Amino acid sequence: MQKQPNPFSQLYERPHAKKKGGSFFGAISRFLLLGFLGAICGVTGMALQGYFYFTKSLPSIEKLNNYSPPTVTRFYADDGELLAEFAYQRRFVVPIEQIPKTLQDAFVAAEDKNFRRHSGVDKEAILRALKKNLVSGSLKEGASTITQQVAKTFLLTPERKFTRKIKEAILSTRIEDSLTKEQILYLYLNQIYLGSSAYGVQAASEVYFGKNVWDLTLAECAMLAGLAKAPSMNSPRRNLKKAVERRGYVLKRMLEDGYITQEQYEQANLEEPHIVTVSNPNATLASDFVEHVRRYVENKYGADYLYKEGLQVYTTADLHLTKAAKDAMGLGLRELDKRQGYRGPVKSLTASEIVEFLRQKSEDMERPIHFGDITEGVITQMDNENIYVRMGSYQRDGTKKDYVGFVKIDPNPKWWVRTPYLRPELRTRNFSPGDLPLQVGDVVLVRVLDPNIKRRELYLKKYGQSDPEMKNYKNYTEDMVSLFPLELEQEPLVQSALMLRENRTGYVRVVVGGYSSSDSKYNRATQARRQAGSSFKPLIYAAALNKGFTCSDIILDSPLAITVPGTGEVWRPKNYRGGYAGPVTFRDCLVKSRNIPTIKILQQIGIDYVKGYARKFGYVSPLVENLTLALGSTGVSLEEQTNAYSVFPNKGYFVPGVYVKKIVDRKGRVLEEYDPPVLLDDPVQGDQADVKQVSMDNRQQRKPGDNYPLTSLPARRAIDEGTAYIMTTLMQGVITEGTGTILKKIVGRPDIAGKTGTTNDYIDAWFVGFNPDYTCGVWVGYDTELSLGDGETGGKAAAPIWGYFMKEVLRNKPVRDFIPPSSVEFRRVDPKTGLVTASGNGVQEVFKVGRIPAESQPKFFKGARWDAAGSDLDQF
């Protein structure tokens, strides 16, 4: 068989010798080509492998479509004024439509020139940065786009690695494919940190300029954009010069990129920056109220909800009355502190230290000194009549005003400044009574008085007979005062607390938890439990009225000896001033705050009964289980006292104190809302009433697990209306003829009632009182059990503060009578016997219907009968 030729043999034939050289180079070429193709395939494969490696671990950009960053929770006062803010990050999210185009352009010009042209990664910027970095030999310039910054901030960790940059670039292209440029800017401008705890442009606008972002000028927009690179270093608060330089840089970039004209550029460069530095003063003014509400919100909704979810919390706080309360407290405590004597100067300075003191004080002076201000000054001269004090200088806008004043020396050896302070350990300078413990170089606290006071005195002395009404005083040019009249002051060491609430609504308007909130976060109005003293007595007397006592009942004020169960000791209680009044009326016992008759009343009605009765008034503190309860030995809070006393002007209804009207979340959903209660005629059974819920639609939108809004809670009747009215008349008597008569002079109106309270050794002083609309409680004392000073009773130490404050609360408000209900009636009685008088003599008294004593009936009084000789026939 003939051999067939192999069709592939040519492929394997050895080339002829003459073709040997060409064949070699061809092989090399083919080898290189195949190697190049292989390399390309390898690199491509590695690139694909790397791409898939990086992309499979990348987060989804879907997160950007549900942007819900941590925002600021804001508390508002009753009039809508901002009270305080709480946040982990101070941010206010604003729609891109509300962010001015000028501000958007400023950030684009400063941070990403080609933002509106690139697709997430700016290749031109990368090459430009690479060239500069190679030339300089260091990383002097970056090339991250705004989109890349969004990817890094929202989707990646802040680690500085090459792998992160790759992920950042991939995510940026995805973001550009999914979002518009406006959506990307919206995320960027709301998320970026711009220093001073400000996240986002709205927060920064408020922090630096005190305005909304849509009200910014071109220059202000440029300054904010200049903060993006290094917000702390370029902050206008820390380095205004650097901030202005950065502003100029941004403005130049905006000009070069065509965003602004040459004229706009020049005008903006010349604009004087106005940086706000004052924080919200309301947060300090109402700090105790704010902290109480903050704890409530955090306890109910959790810390994350408070600090991240941008809640709008509408409170019942009244800022005007809070300011009045602090002023009244300061005035009352200063009076109390001065009665204890003078501690001495704040400190003493040498001649060189005086110069430095005045220089520093002038530098720190942010406004001119006003009449009524209390400030420090240094004594620079003294003579037999005056102490001359320099208080520094106010220097602003090219003007300078030196503040120099004088204190008139009182020669009276009993002048409070000549009286050493009650406790020697608290004095700053030891001195003998009658001495003047001051010298040149002493730093003292002074109050600035009206400089026209002296001029008016001189005018009246010269022209008082011809012009007693001082009609021509405005034209009086003589005796111009060149020095400010001053009076010496000292910061009180004693503490106080005050609370004001509306009776019907329960709205708490004022909470002041201490004289100086900066000294302590301890809220003495809500957290402290102090012995109530005689301010607890109205609860015992109300219980007694409910048990059948009347205001004309005669109680024997006589020595009392009580054996203490279990110990065998004998307790012999005494009245405040000692002595015994003999037979006195039930009314007189409370009005004059007599201790022994109160103990006898408690013995008669029972301790357990009073404890249960007190719970109806909202007391939750443990109450002592012995007869010292009659003297207020139990510890209660000022909040409990104030809420309890509101039962009397509320005609017997207990309405709890309310601090929050409404809470709304960031989406506008109402989490809770409170409406004033309806005062029902019939008692509500039990301590809790049904809660009226909001609509089902709203309830379905609330956060899972929420207790939804409290609205329109029916009030709970604590006592009958007749008892409430009679008790009101008894406490009106406290002010007209009892232990609170100082209030007749201070407040000067009849529609107020209340009760004083003083504990052993004058450790605690109370006054709790009300009118038909408001109830206010005041406590005064030290945080430790120190005496306020001899004779510092509730009527002397606490009542004046109550009076100064309530005078402001009731200013320009008409007098409102306490209206007697139909369940009471009036008769004239003989105060010696407690019996109704046949003639028109005696005093008018109020009784519950059906409980009026007969005209000649022998009177038996709740465990004690009184005979003509005045002996105690039946002691109880």
mmCIF file with all atom_site columns, N, CA and C in Angstrom, residues 354-368 390-396 400-403:
data_model
loop_
_atom_site.group_PDB
_atom_site.id
_atom_site.type_symbol
_atom_site.label_atom_id
_atom_site.label_alt_id
_atom_site.label_comp_id
_atom_site.label_asym_id
_atom_site.label_entity_id
_atom_site.label_seq_id
_atom_site.pdbx_PDB_ins_code
_atom_site.Cartn_x
_atom_site.Cartn_y
_atom_site.Cartn_z
_atom_site.occupancy
_atom_site.B_iso_or_equiv
_atom_site.pdbx_formal_charge
_atom_site.auth_seq_id
_atom_site.auth_comp_id
_atom_site.auth_asym_id
_atom_site.auth_atom_id
_atom_site.pdbx_PDB_model_num
ATOM 1  N N  . ILE A 1 354 ? -2.981  94.608  92.780 1.00 0.00 ? 354 ILE A N  1
ATOM 2  C CA . ILE A 1 354 ? -4.135  95.471  92.510 1.00 0.00 ? 354 ILE A CA 1
ATOM 3  C C  . ILE A 1 354 ? -4.154  95.872  91.044 1.00 0.00 ? 354 ILE A C  1
ATOM 4  N N  . VAL A 1 355 ? -3.001  96.251  90.506 1.00 0.00 ? 355 VAL A N  1
ATOM 5  C CA . VAL A 1 355 ? -2.908  96.650  89.097 1.00 0.00 ? 355 VAL A CA 1
ATOM 6  C C  . VAL A 1 355 ? -3.324  95.498  88.196 1.00 0.00 ? 355 VAL A C  1
ATOM 7  N N  . GLU A 1 356 ? -2.819  94.303  88.477 1.00 0.00 ? 356 GLU A N  1
ATOM 8  C CA . GLU A 1 356 ? -3.154  93.137  87.654 1.00 0.00 ? 356 GLU A CA 1
ATOM 9  C C  . GLU A 1 356 ? -4.633  92.779  87.797 1.00 0.00 ? 356 GLU A C  1
ATOM 10 N N  . PHE A 1 357 ? -5.175  92.888  89.007 1.00 0.00 ? 357 PHE A N  1
ATOM 11 C CA . PHE A 1 357 ? -6.597  92.597  89.243 1.00 0.00 ? 357 PHE A CA 1
ATOM 12 C C  . PHE A 1 357 ? -7.477  93.501  88.392 1.00 0.00 ? 357 PHE A C  1
ATOM 13 N N  . LEU A 1 358 ? -7.187  94.805  88.391 1.00 0.00 ? 358 LEU A N  1
ATOM 14 C CA . LEU A 1 358 ? -7.990  95.763  87.627 1.00 0.00 ? 358 LEU A CA 1
ATOM 15 C C  . LEU A 1 358 ? -7.813  95.558  86.128 1.00 0.00 ? 358 LEU A C  1
ATOM 16 N N  . ARG A 1 359 ? -6.598  95.204  85.694 1.00 0.00 ? 359 ARG A N  1
ATOM 17 C CA . ARG A 1 359 ? -6.370  94.949  84.273 1.00 0.00 ? 359 ARG A CA 1
ATOM 18 C C  . ARG A 1 359 ? -7.191  93.744  83.807 1.00 0.00 ? 359 ARG A C  1
ATOM 19 N N  . GLN A 1 360 ? -7.130  92.661  84.581 1.00 0.00 ? 360 GLN A N  1
ATOM 20 C CA . GLN A 1 360 ? -7.856  91.454  84.207 1.00 0.00 ? 360 GLN A CA 1
ATOM 21 C C  . GLN A 1 360 ? -9.357  91.665  84.267 1.00 0.00 ? 360 GLN A C  1
ATOM 22 N N  . LYS A 1 361 ? -9.825  92.408  85.263 1.00 0.00 ? 361 LYS A N  1
ATOM 23 C CA . LYS A 1 361 ? -11.269 92.660  85.386 1.00 0.00 ? 361 LYS A CA 1
ATOM 24 C C  . LYS A 1 361 ? -11.765 93.490  84.211 1.00 0.00 ? 361 LYS A C  1
ATOM 25 N N  . SER A 1 362 ? -10.974 94.457  83.783 1.00 0.00 ? 362 SER A N  1
ATOM 26 C CA . SER A 1 362 ? -11.345 95.279  82.627 1.00 0.00 ? 362 SER A CA 1
ATOM 27 C C  . SER A 1 362 ? -11.380 94.436  81.361 1.00 0.00 ? 362 SER A C  1
ATOM 28 N N  . GLU A 1 363 ? -10.423 93.548  81.223 1.00 0.00 ? 363 GLU A N  1
ATOM 29 C CA . GLU A 1 363 ? -10.357 92.694  80.043 1.00 0.00 ? 363 GLU A CA 1
ATOM 30 C C  . GLU A 1 363 ? -11.548 91.756  79.970 1.00 0.00 ? 363 GLU A C  1
ATOM 31 N N  . ASP A 1 364 ? -12.022 91.279  81.119 1.00 0.00 ? 364 ASP A N  1
ATOM 32 C CA . ASP A 1 364 ? -13.140 90.325  81.162 1.00 0.00 ? 364 ASP A CA 1
ATOM 33 C C  . ASP A 1 364 ? -14.507 90.996  81.111 1.00 0.00 ? 364 ASP A C  1
ATOM 34 N N  . MET A 1 365 ? -14.559 92.333  81.206 1.00 0.00 ? 365 MET A N  1
ATOM 35 C CA . MET A 1 365 ? -15.843 93.030  81.274 1.00 0.00 ? 365 MET A CA 1
ATOM 36 C C  . MET A 1 365 ? -16.494 93.043  79.890 1.00 0.00 ? 365 MET A C  1
ATOM 37 N N  . GLU A 1 366 ? -17.601 92.325  79.741 1.00 0.00 ? 366 GLU A N  1
ATOM 38 C CA . GLU A 1 366 ? -18.256 92.183  78.439 1.00 0.00 ? 366 GLU A CA 1
ATOM 39 C C  . GLU A 1 366 ? -19.310 93.248  78.187 1.00 0.00 ? 366 GLU A C  1
ATOM 40 N N  . ARG A 1 367 ? -19.735 93.955  79.226 1.00 0.00 ? 367 ARG A N  1
ATOM 41 C CA . ARG A 1 367 ? -20.737 95.008  79.060 1.00 0.00 ? 367 ARG A CA 1
ATOM 42 C C  . ARG A 1 367 ? -20.543 96.041  80.152 1.00 0.00 ? 367 ARG A C  1
ATOM 43 N N  . PRO A 1 368 ? -21.121 97.231  79.991 1.00 0.00 ? 368 PRO A N  1
ATOM 44 C CA . PRO A 1 368 ? -21.024 98.232  81.060 1.00 0.00 ? 368 PRO A CA 1
ATOM 45 C C  . PRO A 1 368 ? -21.692 97.738  82.337 1.00 0.00 ? 368 PRO A C  1
ATOM 46 N N  . ARG A 1 390 ? -12.551 100.531 93.366 1.00 0.00 ? 390 ARG A N  1
ATOM 47 C CA . ARG A 1 390 ? -12.413 100.527 91.907 1.00 0.00 ? 390 ARG A CA 1
ATOM 48 C C  . ARG A 1 390 ? -12.880 99.175  91.383 1.00 0.00 ? 390 ARG A C  1
ATOM 49 N N  . MET A 1 391 ? -13.662 99.215  90.289 1.00 0.00 ? 391 MET A N  1
ATOM 50 C CA . MET A 1 391 ? -14.267 97.999  89.747 1.00 0.00 ? 391 MET A CA 1
ATOM 51 C C  . MET A 1 391 ? -13.827 97.700  88.325 1.00 0.00 ? 391 MET A C  1
ATOM 52 N N  . GLY A 1 392 ? -12.759 98.371  87.849 1.00 0.00 ? 392 GLY A N  1
ATOM 53 C CA . GLY A 1 392 ? -12.282 98.122  86.505 1.00 0.00 ? 392 GLY A CA 1
ATOM 54 C C  . GLY A 1 392 ? -12.834 99.116  85.509 1.00 0.00 ? 392 GLY A C  1
ATOM 55 N N  . SER A 1 393 ? -12.543 98.877  84.240 1.00 0.00 ? 393 SER A N  1
ATOM 56 C CA . SER A 1 393 ? -12.965 99.785  83.161 1.00 0.00 ? 393 SER A CA 1
ATOM 57 C C  . SER A 1 393 ? -13.615 98.984  82.044 1.00 0.00 ? 393 SER A C  1
ATOM 58 N N  . TYR A 1 394 ? -14.585 99.620  81.417 1.00 0.00 ? 394 TYR A N  1
ATOM 59 C CA . TYR A 1 394 ? -15.217 99.028  80.227 1.00 0.00 ? 394 TYR A CA 1
ATOM 60 C C  . TYR A 1 394 ? -14.653 99.723  79.000 1.00 0.00 ? 394 TYR A C  1
ATOM 61 N N  . GLN A 1 395 ? -14.018 98.956  78.132 1.00 0.00 ? 395 GLN A N  1
ATOM 62 C CA . GLN A 1 395 ? -13.370 99.527  76.959 1.00 0.00 ? 395 GLN A CA 1
ATOM 63 C C  . GLN A 1 395 ? -13.873 98.821  75.710 1.00 0.00 ? 395 GLN A C  1
ATOM 64 N N  . ARG A 1 396 ? -14.656 99.540  74.917 1.00 0.00 ? 396 ARG A N  1
ATOM 65 C CA . ARG A 1 396 ? -15.149 98.994  73.665 1.00 0.00 ? 396 ARG A CA 1
ATOM 66 C C  . ARG A 1 396 ? -15.321 100.126 72.660 1.00 0.00 ? 396 ARG A C  1
ATOM 67 N N  . LYS A 1 400 ? -13.810 104.426 76.768 1.00 0.00 ? 400 LYS A N  1
ATOM 68 C CA . LYS A 1 400 ? -13.385 103.840 78.026 1.00 0.00 ? 400 LYS A CA 1
ATOM 69 C C  . LYS A 1 400 ? -14.156 104.479 79.169 1.00 0.00 ? 400 LYS A C  1
ATOM 70 N N  . LYS A 1 401 ? -14.702 103.629 80.054 1.00 0.00 ? 401 LYS A N  1
ATOM 71 C CA . LYS A 1 401 ? -15.399 104.149 81.222 1.00 0.00 ? 401 LYS A CA 1
ATOM 72 C C  . LYS A 1 401 ? -14.841 103.460 82.452 1.00 0.00 ? 401 LYS A C  1
ATOM 73 N N  . ASP A 1 402 ? -14.295 104.275 83.360 1.00 0.00 ? 402 ASP A N  1
ATOM 74 C CA . ASP A 1 402 ? -13.775 103.753 84.625 1.00 0.00 ? 402 ASP A CA 1
ATOM 75 C C  . ASP A 1 402 ? -14.905 103.677 85.640 1.00 0.00 ? 402 ASP A C  1
ATOM 76 N N  . TYR A 1 403 ? -14.941 102.576 86.376 1.00 0.00 ? 403 TYR A N  1
ATOM 77 C CA . TYR A 1 403 ? -15.971 102.395 87.395 1.00 0.00 ? 403 TYR A CA 1
ATOM 78 C C  . TYR A 1 403 ? -15.341 102.509 88.779 1.00 0.00 ? 403 TYR A C  1
#
